[in-house]
Short mmCIF file of C-alpha atoms in Angstrom, two decimals:
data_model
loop_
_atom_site.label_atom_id
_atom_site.label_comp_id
_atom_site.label_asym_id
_atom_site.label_seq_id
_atom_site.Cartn_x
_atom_site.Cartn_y
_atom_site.Cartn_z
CA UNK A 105 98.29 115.62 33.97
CA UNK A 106 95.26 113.80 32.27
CA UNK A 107 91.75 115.81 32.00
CA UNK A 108 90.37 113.66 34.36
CA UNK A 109 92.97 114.71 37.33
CA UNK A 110 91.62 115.94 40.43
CA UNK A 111 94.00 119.30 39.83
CA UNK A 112 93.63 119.32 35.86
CA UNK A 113 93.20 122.36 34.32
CA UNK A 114 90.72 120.45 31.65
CA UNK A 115 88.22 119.17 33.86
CA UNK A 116 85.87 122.55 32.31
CA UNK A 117 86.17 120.40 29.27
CA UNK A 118 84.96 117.19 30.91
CA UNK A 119 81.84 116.33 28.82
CA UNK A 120 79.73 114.68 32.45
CA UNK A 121 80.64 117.92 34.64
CA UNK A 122 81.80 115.53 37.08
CA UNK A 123 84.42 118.56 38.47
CA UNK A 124 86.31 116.47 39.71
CA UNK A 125 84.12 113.51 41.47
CA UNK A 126 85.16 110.64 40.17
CA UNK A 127 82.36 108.95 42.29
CA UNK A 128 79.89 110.62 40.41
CA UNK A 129 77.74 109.02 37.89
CA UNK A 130 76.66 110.37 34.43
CA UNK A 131 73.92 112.73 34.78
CA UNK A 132 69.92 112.27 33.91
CA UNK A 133 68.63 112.24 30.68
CA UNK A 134 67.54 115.54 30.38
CA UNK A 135 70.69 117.19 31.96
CA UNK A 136 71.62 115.76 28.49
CA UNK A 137 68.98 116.73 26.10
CA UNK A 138 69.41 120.39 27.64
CA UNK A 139 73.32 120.38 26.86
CA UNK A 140 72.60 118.96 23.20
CA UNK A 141 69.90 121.35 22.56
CA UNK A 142 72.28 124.34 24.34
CA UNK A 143 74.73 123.68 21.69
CA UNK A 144 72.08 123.42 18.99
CA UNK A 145 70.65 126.53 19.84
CA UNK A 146 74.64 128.07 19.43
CA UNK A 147 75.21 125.97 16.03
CA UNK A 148 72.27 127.96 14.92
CA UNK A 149 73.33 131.53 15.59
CA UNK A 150 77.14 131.50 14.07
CA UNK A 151 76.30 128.67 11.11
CA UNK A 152 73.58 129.88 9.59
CA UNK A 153 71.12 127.42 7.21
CA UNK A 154 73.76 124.67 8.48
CA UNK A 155 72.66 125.09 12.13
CA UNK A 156 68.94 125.32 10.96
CA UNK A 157 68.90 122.13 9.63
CA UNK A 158 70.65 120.58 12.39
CA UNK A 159 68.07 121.83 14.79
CA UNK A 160 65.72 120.46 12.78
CA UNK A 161 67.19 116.53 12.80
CA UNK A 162 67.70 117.33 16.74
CA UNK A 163 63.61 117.84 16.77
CA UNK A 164 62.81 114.94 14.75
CA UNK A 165 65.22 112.62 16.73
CA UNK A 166 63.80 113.83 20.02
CA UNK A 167 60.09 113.62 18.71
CA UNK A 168 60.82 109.98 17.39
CA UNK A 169 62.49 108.95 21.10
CA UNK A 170 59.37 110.07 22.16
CA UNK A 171 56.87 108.44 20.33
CA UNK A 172 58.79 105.37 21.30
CA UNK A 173 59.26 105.93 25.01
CA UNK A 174 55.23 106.61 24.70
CA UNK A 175 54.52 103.65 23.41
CA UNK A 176 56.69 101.61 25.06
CA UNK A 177 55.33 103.05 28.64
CA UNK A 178 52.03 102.07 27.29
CA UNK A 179 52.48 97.97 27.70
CA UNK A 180 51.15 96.61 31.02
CA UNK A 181 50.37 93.35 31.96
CA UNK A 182 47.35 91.54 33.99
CA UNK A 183 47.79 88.47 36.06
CA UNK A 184 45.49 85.58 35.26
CA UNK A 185 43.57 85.73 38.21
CA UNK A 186 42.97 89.61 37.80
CA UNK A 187 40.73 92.01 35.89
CA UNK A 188 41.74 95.11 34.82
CA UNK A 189 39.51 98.00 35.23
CA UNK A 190 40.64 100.81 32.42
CA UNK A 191 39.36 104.38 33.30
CA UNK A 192 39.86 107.01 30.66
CA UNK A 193 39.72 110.91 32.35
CA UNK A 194 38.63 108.98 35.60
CA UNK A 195 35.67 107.65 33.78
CA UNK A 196 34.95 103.99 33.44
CA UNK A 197 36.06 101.88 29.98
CA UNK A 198 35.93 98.92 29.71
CA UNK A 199 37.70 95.64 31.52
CA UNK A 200 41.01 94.50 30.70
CA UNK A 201 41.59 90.55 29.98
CA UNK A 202 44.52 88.68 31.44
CA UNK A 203 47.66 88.84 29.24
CA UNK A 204 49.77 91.33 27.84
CA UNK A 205 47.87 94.75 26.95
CA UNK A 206 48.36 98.70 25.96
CA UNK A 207 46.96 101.48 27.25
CA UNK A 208 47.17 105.38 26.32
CA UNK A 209 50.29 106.70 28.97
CA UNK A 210 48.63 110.05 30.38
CA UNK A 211 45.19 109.22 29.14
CA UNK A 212 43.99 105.79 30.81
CA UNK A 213 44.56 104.39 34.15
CA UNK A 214 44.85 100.42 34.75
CA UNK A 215 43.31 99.24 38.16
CA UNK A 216 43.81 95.56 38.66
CA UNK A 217 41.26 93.42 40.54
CA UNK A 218 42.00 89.58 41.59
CA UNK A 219 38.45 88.38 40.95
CA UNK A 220 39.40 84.47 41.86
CA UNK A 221 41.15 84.50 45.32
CA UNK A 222 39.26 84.43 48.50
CA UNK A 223 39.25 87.12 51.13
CA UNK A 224 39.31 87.57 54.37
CA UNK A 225 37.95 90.34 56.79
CA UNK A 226 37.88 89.93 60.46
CA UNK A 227 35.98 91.59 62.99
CA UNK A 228 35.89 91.56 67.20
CA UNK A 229 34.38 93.97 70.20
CA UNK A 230 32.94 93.64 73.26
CA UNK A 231 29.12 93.43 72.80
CA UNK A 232 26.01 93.57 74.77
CA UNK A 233 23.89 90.87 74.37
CA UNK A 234 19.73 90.83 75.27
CA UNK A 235 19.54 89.83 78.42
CA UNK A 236 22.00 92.85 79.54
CA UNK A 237 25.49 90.77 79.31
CA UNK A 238 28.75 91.31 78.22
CA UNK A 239 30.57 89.27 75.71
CA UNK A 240 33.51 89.49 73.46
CA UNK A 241 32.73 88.05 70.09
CA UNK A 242 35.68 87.68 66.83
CA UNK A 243 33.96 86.77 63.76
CA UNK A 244 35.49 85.82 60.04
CA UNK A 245 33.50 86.40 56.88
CA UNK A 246 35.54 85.01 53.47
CA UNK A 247 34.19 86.94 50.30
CA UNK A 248 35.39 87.39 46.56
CA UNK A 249 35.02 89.97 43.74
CA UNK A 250 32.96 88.78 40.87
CA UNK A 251 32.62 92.52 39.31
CA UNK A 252 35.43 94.50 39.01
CA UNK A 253 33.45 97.33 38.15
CA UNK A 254 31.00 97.15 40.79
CA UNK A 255 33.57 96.76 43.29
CA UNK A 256 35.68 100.16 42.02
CA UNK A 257 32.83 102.18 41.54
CA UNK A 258 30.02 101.31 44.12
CA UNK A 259 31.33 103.04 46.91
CA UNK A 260 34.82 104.95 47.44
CA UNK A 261 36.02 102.35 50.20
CA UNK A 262 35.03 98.85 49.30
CA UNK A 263 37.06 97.06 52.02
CA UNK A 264 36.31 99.57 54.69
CA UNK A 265 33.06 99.70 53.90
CA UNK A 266 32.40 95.73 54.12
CA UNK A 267 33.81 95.85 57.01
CA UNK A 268 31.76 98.49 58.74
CA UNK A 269 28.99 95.99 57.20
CA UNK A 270 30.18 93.19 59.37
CA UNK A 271 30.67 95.18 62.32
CA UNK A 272 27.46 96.20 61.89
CA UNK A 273 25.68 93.26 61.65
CA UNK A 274 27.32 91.79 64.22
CA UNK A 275 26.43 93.97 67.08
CA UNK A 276 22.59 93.62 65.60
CA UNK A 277 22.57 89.91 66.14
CA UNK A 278 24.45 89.86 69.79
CA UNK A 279 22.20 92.69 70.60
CA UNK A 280 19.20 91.00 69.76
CA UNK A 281 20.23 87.42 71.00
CA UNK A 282 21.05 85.70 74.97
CA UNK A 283 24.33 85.35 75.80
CA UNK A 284 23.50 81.70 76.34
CA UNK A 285 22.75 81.31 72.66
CA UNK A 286 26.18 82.88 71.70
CA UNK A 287 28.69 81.22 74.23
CA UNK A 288 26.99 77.81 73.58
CA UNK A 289 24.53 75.74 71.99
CA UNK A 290 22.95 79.13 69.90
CA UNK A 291 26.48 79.76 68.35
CA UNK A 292 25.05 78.21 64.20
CA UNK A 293 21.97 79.57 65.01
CA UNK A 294 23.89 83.25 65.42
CA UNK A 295 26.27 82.49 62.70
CA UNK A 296 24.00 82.53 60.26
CA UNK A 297 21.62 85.06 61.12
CA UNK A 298 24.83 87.40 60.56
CA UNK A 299 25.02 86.01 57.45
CA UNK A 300 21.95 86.60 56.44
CA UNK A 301 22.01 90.13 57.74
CA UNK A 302 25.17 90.99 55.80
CA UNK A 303 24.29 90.06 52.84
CA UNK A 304 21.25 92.28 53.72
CA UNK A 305 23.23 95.43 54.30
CA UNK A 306 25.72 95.08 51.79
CA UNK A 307 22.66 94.39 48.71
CA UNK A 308 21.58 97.76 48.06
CA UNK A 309 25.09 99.33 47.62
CA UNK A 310 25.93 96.63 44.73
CA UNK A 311 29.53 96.14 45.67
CA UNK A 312 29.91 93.49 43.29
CA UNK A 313 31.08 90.95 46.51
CA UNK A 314 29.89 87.36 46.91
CA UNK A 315 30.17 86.21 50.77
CA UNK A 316 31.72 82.59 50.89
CA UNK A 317 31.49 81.93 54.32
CA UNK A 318 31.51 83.44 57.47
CA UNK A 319 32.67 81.74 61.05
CA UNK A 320 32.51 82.24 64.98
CA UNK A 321 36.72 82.48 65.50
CA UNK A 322 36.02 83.49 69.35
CA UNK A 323 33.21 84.16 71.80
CA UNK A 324 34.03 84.54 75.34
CA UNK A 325 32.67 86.12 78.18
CA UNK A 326 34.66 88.96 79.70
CA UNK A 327 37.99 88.07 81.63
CA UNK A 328 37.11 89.22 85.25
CA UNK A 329 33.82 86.58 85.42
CA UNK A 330 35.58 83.96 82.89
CA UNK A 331 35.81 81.11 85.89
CA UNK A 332 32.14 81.90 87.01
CA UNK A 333 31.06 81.29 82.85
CA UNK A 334 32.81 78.71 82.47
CA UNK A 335 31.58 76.72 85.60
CA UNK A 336 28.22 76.89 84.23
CA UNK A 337 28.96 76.09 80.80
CA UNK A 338 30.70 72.69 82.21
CA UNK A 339 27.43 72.69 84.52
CA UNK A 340 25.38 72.72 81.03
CA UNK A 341 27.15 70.03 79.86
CA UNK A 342 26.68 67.86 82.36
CA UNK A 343 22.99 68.06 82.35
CA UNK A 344 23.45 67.46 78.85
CA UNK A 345 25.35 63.87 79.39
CA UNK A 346 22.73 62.92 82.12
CA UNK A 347 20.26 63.64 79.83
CA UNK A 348 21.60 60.98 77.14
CA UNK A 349 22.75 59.18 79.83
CA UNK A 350 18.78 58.55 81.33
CA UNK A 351 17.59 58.49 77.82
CA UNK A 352 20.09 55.55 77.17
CA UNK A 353 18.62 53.63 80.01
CA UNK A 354 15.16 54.38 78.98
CA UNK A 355 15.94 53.03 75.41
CA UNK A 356 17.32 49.83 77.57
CA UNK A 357 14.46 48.93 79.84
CA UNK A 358 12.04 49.79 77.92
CA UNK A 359 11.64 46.74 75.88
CA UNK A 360 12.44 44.46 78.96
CA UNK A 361 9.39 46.53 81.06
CA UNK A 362 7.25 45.95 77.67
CA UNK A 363 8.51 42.18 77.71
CA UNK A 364 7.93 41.32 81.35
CA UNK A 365 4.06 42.91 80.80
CA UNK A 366 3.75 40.46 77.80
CA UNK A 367 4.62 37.55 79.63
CA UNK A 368 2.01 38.99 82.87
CA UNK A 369 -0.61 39.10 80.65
CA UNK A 370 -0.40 36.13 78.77
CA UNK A 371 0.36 34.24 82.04
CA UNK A 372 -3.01 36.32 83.35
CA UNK A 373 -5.16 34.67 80.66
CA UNK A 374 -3.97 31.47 80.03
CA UNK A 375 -4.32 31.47 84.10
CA UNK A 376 -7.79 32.70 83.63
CA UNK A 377 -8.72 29.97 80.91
CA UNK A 378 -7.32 27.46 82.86
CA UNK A 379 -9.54 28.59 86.07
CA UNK A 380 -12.62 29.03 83.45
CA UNK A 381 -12.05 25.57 82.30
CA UNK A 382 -11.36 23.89 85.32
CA UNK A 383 -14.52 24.91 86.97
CA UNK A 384 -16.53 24.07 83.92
CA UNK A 385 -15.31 20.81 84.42
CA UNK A 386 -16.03 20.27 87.65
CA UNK A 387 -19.94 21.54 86.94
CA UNK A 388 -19.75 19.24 84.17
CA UNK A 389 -18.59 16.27 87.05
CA UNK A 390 -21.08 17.61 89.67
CA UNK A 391 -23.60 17.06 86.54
CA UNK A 392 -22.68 13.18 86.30
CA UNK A 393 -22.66 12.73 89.36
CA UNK A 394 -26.25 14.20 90.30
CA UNK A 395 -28.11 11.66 88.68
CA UNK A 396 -25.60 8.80 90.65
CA UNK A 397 -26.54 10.78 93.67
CA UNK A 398 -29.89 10.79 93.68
CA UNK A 399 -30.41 7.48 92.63
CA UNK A 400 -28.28 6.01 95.64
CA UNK A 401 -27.40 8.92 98.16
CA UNK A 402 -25.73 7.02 100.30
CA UNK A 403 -23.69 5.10 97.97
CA UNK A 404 -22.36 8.22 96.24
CA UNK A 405 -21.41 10.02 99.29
CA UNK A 406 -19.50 7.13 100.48
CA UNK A 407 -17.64 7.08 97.25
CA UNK A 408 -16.96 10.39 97.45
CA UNK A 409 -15.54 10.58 101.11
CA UNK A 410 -13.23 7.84 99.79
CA UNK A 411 -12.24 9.49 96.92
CA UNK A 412 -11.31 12.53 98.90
CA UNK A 413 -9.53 10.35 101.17
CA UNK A 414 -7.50 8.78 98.46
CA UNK A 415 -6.49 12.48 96.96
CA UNK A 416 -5.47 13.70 100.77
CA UNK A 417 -3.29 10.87 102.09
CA UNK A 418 -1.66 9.48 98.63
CA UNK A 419 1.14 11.70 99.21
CA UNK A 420 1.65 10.47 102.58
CA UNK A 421 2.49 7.44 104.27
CA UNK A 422 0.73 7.54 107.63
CA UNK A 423 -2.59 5.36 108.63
CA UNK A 424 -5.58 6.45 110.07
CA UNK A 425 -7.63 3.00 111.08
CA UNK A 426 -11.52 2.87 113.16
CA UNK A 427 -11.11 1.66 116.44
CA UNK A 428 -14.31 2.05 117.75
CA UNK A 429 -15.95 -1.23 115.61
CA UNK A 430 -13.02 -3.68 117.31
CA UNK A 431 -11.52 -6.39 114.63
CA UNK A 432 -7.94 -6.80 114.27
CA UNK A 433 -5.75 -4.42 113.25
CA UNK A 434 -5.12 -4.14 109.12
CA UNK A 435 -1.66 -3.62 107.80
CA UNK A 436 -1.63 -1.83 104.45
CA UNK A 437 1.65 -1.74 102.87
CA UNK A 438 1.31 2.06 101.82
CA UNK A 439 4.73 2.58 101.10
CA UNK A 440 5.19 0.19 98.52
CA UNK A 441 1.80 0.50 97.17
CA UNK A 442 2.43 4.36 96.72
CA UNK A 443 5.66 3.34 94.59
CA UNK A 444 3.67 1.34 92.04
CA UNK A 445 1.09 4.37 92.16
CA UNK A 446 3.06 6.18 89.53
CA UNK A 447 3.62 2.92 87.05
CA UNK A 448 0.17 2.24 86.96
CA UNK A 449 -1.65 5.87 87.29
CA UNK A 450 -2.22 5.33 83.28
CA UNK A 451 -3.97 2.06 83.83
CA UNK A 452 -6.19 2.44 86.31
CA UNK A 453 -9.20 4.47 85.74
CA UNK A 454 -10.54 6.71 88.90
CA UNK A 455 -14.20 6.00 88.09
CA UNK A 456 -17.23 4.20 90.02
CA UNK A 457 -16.31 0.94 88.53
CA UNK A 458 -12.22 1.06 89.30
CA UNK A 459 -13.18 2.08 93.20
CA UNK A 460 -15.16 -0.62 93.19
CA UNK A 461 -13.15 -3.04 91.86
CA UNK A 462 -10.14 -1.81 94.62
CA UNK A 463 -13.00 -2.01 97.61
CA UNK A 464 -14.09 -5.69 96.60
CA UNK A 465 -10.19 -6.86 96.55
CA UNK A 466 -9.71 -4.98 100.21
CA UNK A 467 -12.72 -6.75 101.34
CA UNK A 468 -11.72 -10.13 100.54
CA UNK A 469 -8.11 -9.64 101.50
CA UNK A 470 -8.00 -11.80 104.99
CA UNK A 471 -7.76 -10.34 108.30
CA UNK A 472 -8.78 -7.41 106.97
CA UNK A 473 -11.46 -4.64 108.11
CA UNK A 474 -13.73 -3.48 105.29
CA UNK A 475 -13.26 -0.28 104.36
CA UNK A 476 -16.99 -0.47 103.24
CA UNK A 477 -19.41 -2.34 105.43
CA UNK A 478 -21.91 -4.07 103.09
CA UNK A 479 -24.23 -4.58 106.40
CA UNK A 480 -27.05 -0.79 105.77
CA UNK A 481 -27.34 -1.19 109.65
CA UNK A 482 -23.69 -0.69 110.49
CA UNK A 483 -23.07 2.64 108.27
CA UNK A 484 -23.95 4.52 111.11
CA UNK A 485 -21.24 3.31 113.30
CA UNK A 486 -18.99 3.02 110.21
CA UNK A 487 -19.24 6.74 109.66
CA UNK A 488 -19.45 7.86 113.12
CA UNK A 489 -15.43 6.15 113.49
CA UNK A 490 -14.67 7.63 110.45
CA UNK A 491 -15.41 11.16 111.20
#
């Protein structure tokens, strides 16, 4: 039966103490060291200077395994994105690069610190806001370590304690702010005044923590008057669109209002400069005729009657003859004489001498009634038909 056998009689002599296990793997270590020294220690007492000496290479091999487990447990490594904060007896070092180091096993502790990724720390609760409301605010601030030390030493729970920061400064800006402002339109303005205020708690305690960013993730009213918040949020908005939408249609008439009142006031002068000049003109024909008139009175009313005439009925074709004096009838051919009117209105001057010169022709047309009667003792009767 081998030594090994379950039933053996040899397994006393089986050099693991496995008894019998065959499962059993080879014992620690120092299970070992123990056994070697054990038998050491019983070289010693029956060999004499022999055993001395062999306890003696046993001490020196041990010590030498140790040395070299020591230093071997001494190599540690730091990632490139972290700092190593050494602390010798708990006391702060110095700062270990990136890259392969050593420390002294029992003597100095290694605490790494990423000082290049970004953090986050998030923070929510129901608040009460100025005006006596009730909202539920989540808020995001990003941060990163830029000294290790600081952020080891400053205070025995950095993470927890920037977060009681956040909360902190949170609840002072809600409390201090309309609900208005946080649901809607206020929501940068709140944003960074927790911003500012967190850096403003966290600056005295020198955590060695540079705040990236910080963000609104949520801000809602609470659940049971949601509907009621959110009707006059959408209410907001719409006085918002009018808004644009009137100030849209302000920018668009406004230049057509300021263009129509152009146009009426430059039509309202050159209307008044027309009236100005017109009746300087006719002062300035009254004038001429003044000196006409009160050389000949009679003569210069006359013309004028016919004058008026001529601008009343030269638009029209009807005839207005004095029956009163008897003659024969005169025929005027009106209608064709009022289609050469417009071929020769630029030849024929309306002046004294041009009415003349149409009176002497009518005259001494046959069968004709003077439209003038030369005779000073008919002008009477002349006028009397007239009128």
């Amino acid at each position: 039966m081998a030594w090994n056998e379950p039933g053996g009689n040899d397994n006393k002599n089986d050099p693991w103490k496995n008894r019998g296990n065959k499962d059993q793997g080879p014992p620690d270590l120092d299970d070992v060291l123990k056994n070697i020294f054990g038998k050491f220690g019983k070289g010693g007492g029956s060999g004499g200077g022999s055993g001395a000496n062999l306890t003696g290479k046993g001490i020196g091999i041990v010590a030498v395994l140790a040395v070299v487990i020591y230093v071997l447990s001494g190599f540690y490594t730091i990632k490139e994105a972290e700092r190593g904060v050494i602390l010798r007896f708990g006391e702060f070092h110095s700062l270990a690069q990136p890259g392969l180091q050593w420390k002294l096993t029992f003597i100095d502790n290694v605490i790494p610190v990423n000082v290049q990724s970004i953090r986050n720390q998030a923070s929510s609760g129901s608040m009460l806001t100025e005006d006596e409301n009730m909202v539920s605010v989540e808020m995001e601030v990003q941060y990163r370590v830029f000294d290790p030390q600081q952020w080891v030493f400053a205070v025995v729970n950095p993470e927890q304690s920037l977060s009681q920061a956040f909360d902190s400064a949170i609840r002072y800006v809600v409390g201090h702010s309309k609900m208005d402002d946080v649901l809607t339109e206020g929501r940068e303005v709140a944003r960074q005044r927790v911003l500012e205020e967190l850096q403003g708690i966290i600056a005295p305690y020198a955590m060695g923590v540079d705040i990236i960013d910080l963000n609104f993730t949520n801000a809602r009213p609470p659940e049971q008057v949601r509907a009621a918040f959110d009707d006059a949020i959408a209410a907001q908005e719409d006085e918002q669109r009018f808004i644009r939408e009137a100030e849209a249609y302000q920018r668009a008439i406004e230049p057509e209002a300021r263009g129509r009142v152009n146009r009426m006031n430059e039509e309202a002068q050159a209307y008044k400069e027309r009236s100005i000049l017109e009746a300087q003109g006719e002062v300035a024909r009254f004038e001429e005729l003044l000196p006409q008139y009160v050389a000949a009175p009679e003569v210069t009313r006359q013309r004028i009657y016919l004058e008026t005439l001529e601008s009343v009925f030269m638009n029209t074709s009807k005839i207005m003859v004095d029956t009163e004096g008897g003659g024969n009838l005169m025929y005027l051919p009106l209608d064709k004489i009022m289609d050469q009117r417009d071929t020769s209105r630029q030849t024929i001057n309306r002046n004294s001498t041009s009415f003349e010169e149409i009176r002497d022709r009518v005259n001494n047309s046959p069968n004709a009634t003077p439209l003038i009667n030369n005779n000073p003792r008919n002008d009477s009767s002349g006028r009397q038909g007239r009128n």
